[in-house]
Coordinates of C-alpha atoms and ligand atoms in Angstrom, one line a residue:
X22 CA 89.3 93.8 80.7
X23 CA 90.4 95.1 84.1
X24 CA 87.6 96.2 86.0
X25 CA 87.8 100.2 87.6
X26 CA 88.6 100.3 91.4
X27 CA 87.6 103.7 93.4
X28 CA 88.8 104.0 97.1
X29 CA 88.7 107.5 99.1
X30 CA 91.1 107.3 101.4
X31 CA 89.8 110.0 103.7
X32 CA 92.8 110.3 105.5
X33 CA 92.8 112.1 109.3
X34 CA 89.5 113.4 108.3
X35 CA 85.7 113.1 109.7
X36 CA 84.8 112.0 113.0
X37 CA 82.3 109.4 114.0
X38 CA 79.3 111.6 113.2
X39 CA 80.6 112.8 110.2
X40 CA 81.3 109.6 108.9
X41 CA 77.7 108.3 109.5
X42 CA 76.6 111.5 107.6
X43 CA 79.1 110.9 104.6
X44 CA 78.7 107.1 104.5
X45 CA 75.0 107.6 104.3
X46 CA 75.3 110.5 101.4
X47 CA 77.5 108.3 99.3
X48 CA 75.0 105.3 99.9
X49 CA 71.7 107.2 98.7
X50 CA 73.5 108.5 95.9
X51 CA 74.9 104.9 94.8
X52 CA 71.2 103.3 94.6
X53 CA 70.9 102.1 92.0
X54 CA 74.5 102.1 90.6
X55 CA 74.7 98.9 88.9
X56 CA 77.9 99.4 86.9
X57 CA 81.0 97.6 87.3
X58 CA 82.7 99.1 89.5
X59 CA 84.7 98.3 92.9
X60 CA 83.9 101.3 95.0
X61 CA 86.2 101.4 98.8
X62 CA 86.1 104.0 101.1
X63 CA 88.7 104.3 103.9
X64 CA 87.7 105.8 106.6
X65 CA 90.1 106.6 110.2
X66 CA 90.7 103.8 112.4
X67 CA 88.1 104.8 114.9
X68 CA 85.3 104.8 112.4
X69 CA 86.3 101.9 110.8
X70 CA 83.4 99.5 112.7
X71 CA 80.5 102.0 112.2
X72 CA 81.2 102.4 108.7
X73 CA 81.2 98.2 108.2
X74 CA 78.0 98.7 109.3
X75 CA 76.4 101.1 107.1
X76 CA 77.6 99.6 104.1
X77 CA 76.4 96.4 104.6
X78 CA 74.3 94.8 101.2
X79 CA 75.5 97.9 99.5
X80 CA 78.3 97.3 96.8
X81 CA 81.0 99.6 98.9
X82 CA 84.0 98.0 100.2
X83 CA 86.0 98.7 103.7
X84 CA 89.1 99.5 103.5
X85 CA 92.1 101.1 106.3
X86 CA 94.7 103.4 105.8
X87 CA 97.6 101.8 107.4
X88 CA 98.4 98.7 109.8
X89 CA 101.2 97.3 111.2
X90 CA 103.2 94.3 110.0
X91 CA 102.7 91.8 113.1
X92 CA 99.5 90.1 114.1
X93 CA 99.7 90.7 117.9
X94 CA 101.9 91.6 120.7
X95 CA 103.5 94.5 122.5
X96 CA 103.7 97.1 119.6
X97 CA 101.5 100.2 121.8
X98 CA 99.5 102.2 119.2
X99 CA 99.3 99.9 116.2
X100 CA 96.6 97.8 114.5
X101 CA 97.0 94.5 112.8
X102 CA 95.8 93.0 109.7
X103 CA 94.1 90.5 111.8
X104 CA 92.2 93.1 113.5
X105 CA 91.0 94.9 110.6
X106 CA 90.1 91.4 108.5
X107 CA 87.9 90.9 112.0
X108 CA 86.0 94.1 111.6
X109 CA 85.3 93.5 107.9
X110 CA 88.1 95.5 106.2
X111 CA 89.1 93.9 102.3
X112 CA 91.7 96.9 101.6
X113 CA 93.9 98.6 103.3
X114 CA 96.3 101.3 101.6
X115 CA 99.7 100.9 102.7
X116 CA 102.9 102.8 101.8
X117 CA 101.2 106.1 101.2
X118 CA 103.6 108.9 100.6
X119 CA 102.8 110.6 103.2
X120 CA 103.5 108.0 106.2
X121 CA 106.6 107.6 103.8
X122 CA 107.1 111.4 104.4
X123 CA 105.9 111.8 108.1
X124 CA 106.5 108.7 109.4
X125 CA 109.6 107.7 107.7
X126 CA 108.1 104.4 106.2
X127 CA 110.7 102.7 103.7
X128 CA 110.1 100.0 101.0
X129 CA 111.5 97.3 103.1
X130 CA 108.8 98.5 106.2
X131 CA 106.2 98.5 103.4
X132 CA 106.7 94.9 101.9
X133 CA 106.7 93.6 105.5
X134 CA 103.4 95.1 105.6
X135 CA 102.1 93.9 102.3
X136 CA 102.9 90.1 103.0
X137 CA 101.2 90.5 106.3
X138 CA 98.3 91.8 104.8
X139 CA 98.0 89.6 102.3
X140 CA 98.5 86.1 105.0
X141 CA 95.5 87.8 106.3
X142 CA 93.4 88.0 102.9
X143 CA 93.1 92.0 102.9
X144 CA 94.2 93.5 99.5
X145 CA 96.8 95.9 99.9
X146 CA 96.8 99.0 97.8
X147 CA 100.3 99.8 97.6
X148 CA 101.4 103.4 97.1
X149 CA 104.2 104.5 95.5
X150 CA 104.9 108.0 93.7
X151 CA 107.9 111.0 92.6
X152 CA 108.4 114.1 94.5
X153 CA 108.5 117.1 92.8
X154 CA 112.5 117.3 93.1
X155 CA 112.7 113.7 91.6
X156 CA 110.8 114.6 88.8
X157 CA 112.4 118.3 88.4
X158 CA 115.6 116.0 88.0
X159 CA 114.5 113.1 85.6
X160 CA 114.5 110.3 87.8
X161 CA 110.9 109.7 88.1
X162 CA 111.6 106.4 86.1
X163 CA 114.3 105.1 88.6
X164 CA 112.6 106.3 91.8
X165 CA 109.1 104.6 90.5
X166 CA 111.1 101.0 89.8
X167 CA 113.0 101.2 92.9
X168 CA 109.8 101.6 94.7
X169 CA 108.0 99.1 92.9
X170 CA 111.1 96.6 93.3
X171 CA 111.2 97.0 96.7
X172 CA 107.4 96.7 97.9
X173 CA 107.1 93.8 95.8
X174 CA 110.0 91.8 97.3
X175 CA 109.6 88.2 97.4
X176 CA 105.7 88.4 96.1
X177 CA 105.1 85.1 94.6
X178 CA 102.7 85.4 91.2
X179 CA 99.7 84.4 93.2
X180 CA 100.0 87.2 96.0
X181 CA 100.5 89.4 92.8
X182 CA 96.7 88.7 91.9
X183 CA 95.7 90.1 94.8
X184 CA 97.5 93.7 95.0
X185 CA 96.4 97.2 94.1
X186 CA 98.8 99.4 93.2
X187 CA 98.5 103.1 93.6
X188 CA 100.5 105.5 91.6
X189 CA 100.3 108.8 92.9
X190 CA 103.3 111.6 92.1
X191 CA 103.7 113.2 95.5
X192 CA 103.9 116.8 94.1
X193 CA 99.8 116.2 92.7
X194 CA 98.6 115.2 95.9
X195 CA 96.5 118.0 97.5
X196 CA 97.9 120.5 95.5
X197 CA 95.1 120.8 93.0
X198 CA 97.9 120.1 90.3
X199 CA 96.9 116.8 88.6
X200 CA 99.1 114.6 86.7
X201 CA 98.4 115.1 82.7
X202 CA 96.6 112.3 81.1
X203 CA 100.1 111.5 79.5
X204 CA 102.1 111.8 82.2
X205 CA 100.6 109.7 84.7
X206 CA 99.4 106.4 81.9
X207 CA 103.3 106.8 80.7
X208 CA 104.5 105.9 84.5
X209 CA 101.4 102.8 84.6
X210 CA 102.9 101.9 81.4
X211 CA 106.2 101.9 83.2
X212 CA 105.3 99.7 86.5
X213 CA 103.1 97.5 84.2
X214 CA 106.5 96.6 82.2
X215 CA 108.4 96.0 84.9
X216 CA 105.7 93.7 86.5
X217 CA 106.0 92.1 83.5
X218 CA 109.6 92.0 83.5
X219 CA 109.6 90.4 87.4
X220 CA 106.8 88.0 86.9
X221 CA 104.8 87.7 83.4
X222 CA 102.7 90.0 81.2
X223 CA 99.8 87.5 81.7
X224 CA 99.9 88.5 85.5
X225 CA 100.8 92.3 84.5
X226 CA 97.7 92.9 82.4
X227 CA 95.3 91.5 85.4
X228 CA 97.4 94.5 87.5
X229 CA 94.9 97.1 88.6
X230 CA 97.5 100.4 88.7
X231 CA 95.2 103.5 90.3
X232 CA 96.5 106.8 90.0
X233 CA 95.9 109.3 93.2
X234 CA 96.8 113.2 93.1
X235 CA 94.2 116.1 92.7
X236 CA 91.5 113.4 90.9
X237 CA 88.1 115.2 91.3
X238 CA 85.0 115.3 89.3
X239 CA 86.0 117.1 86.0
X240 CA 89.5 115.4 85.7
X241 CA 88.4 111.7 86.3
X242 CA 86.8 110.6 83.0
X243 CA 89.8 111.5 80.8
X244 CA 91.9 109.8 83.6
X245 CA 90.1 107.0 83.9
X246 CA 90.3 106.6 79.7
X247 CA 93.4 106.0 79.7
X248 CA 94.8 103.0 78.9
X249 CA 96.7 101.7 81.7
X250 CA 94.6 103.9 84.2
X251 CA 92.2 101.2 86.1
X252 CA 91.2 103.8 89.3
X253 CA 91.8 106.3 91.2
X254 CA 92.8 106.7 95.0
X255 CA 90.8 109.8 95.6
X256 CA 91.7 112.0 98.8
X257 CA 90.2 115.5 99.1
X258 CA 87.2 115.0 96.7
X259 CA 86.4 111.9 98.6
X260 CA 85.4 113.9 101.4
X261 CA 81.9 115.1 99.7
X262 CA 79.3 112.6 98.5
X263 CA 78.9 114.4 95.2
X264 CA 82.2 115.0 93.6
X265 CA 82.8 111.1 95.4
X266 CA 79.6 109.3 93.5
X267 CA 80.7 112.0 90.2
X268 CA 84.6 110.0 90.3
X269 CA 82.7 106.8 90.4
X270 CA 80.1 107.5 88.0
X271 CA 83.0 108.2 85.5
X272 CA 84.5 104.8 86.2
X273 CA 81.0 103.7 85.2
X274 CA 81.1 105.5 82.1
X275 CA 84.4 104.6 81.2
X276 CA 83.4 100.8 81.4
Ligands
13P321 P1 94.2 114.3 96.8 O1 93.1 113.7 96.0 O2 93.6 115.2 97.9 O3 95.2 115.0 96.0 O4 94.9 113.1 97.6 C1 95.4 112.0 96.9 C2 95.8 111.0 97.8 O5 96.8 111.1 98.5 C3 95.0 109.8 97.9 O6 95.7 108.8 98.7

């Protein structure tokens, strides 16, 4: 059985103080957890050493929300992999929709991104999602694979062991409109088929797929039960310790 993985990708939100204050809610709420679940929180950059800090001997993981695909070198405003595996980072998320929106990230940027991160033994969680237009027009299926395809270029089945993948329909992020239960296992269904189609349905079925978009505290359980449904990639509701420890708590539940 695929275990349930929970990361908060906090996005441009809480500063240094704030995060010591949120880090510390979520860890007094979480004594005593003992369920099987792999909780991550991804905090900014800047916060990113503090936070290693605070969670050390607790069961929550570090994780970043973006790096750049080359170790070192002249490339003014980015972090590396190897910086971030230095500081005690496991995950980072990369492809999210919105650096694919705002910063113009592609597929081909992304799996440059995800080998790096993986030759420096971080797991990536790779995003990829529909607009609203692509659904509006039937081509969720298409825009999914092609997204899939491309992030996964040239993975051998070992590197495949070690990825997240996050699907997250752009239209349910931050809008408060999630996904139905239906909707969003039917698309996990779909990249776990072609997973299996581009490498084997052993490998597929070890595949942790995460759904992201408007998951909060009263949405999560039926989520979470659903077949092909192994986490979520929480934004807005990650931002408060108790709808946070609620999302995990129904991972727990769920088993
Ligand atoms: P919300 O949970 O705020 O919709 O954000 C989801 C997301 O983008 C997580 O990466």
């Amino acid at each position: 059985m695929r275990r349930k993985v929970i990361a908060g990708n906090w996005k441009m939100n809480k500063d240094i103080q704030e995060t010591v204050t949120l880090v510390n809610e979520i860890k007094e709420r979480l004594n005593g957890f003992n369920k099987n679940v792999e909780v991550v929180i991804c905090p900014p950059f800047v916060s990113l050493v503090v936070a290693c800090g605070l969670i050390k001997g607790t069961m929550i993981k570090l994780g970043a929300q973006n790096m750049y695909h080359q170790n070192d070198g002249a490339f003014t405003g980015e972090v590396s992999a190897r910086m971030l595996k230095a500081i005690g980072c496991e995950y980072v998320i990369l492809g999210h929709s919105e650096r694919r929106q705002y910063f113009k990230e592609t597929n081909e940027f992304i799996n440059l991104k995800v080998k790096q991160a993986l030759a420096n033994n971080l797991t990536p969680i790779i995003c990829v999602g529909e607009t609203l237009e692509e659904r509006e027009s039937g081509v969720t299926d298409q825009i999914v694979s092609t997204q899939v395809k491309g992030v996964l270029a040239g993975l051998t089945q070992n590197d495949i062991e070690k990825i997240v993948l996050a699907y997250e329909p752009v239209w349910a992020i931050g809008t408060g409109k999630t996904a139905t239960n239906e909707q969003a296992n039917q698309v996990h269904k779909l990249i776990r088929k072609l997973v299996a189609q581009l490498y084997s349905w052993a490998l597929a079925e070890k595949l942790i797929i995460q759904y992201g978009g408007s998951v909060n505290q009263q949405n999560a359980f039926e989520l979470l039960s659903q077949s092909d449904i192994d986490g979520a990639l929480v934004g807005g509701a990650c931002l408060k310790a108790d709808s946070f420890v609620s999302i995990i708590g129904a991972a727990g539940e769920v088993g």
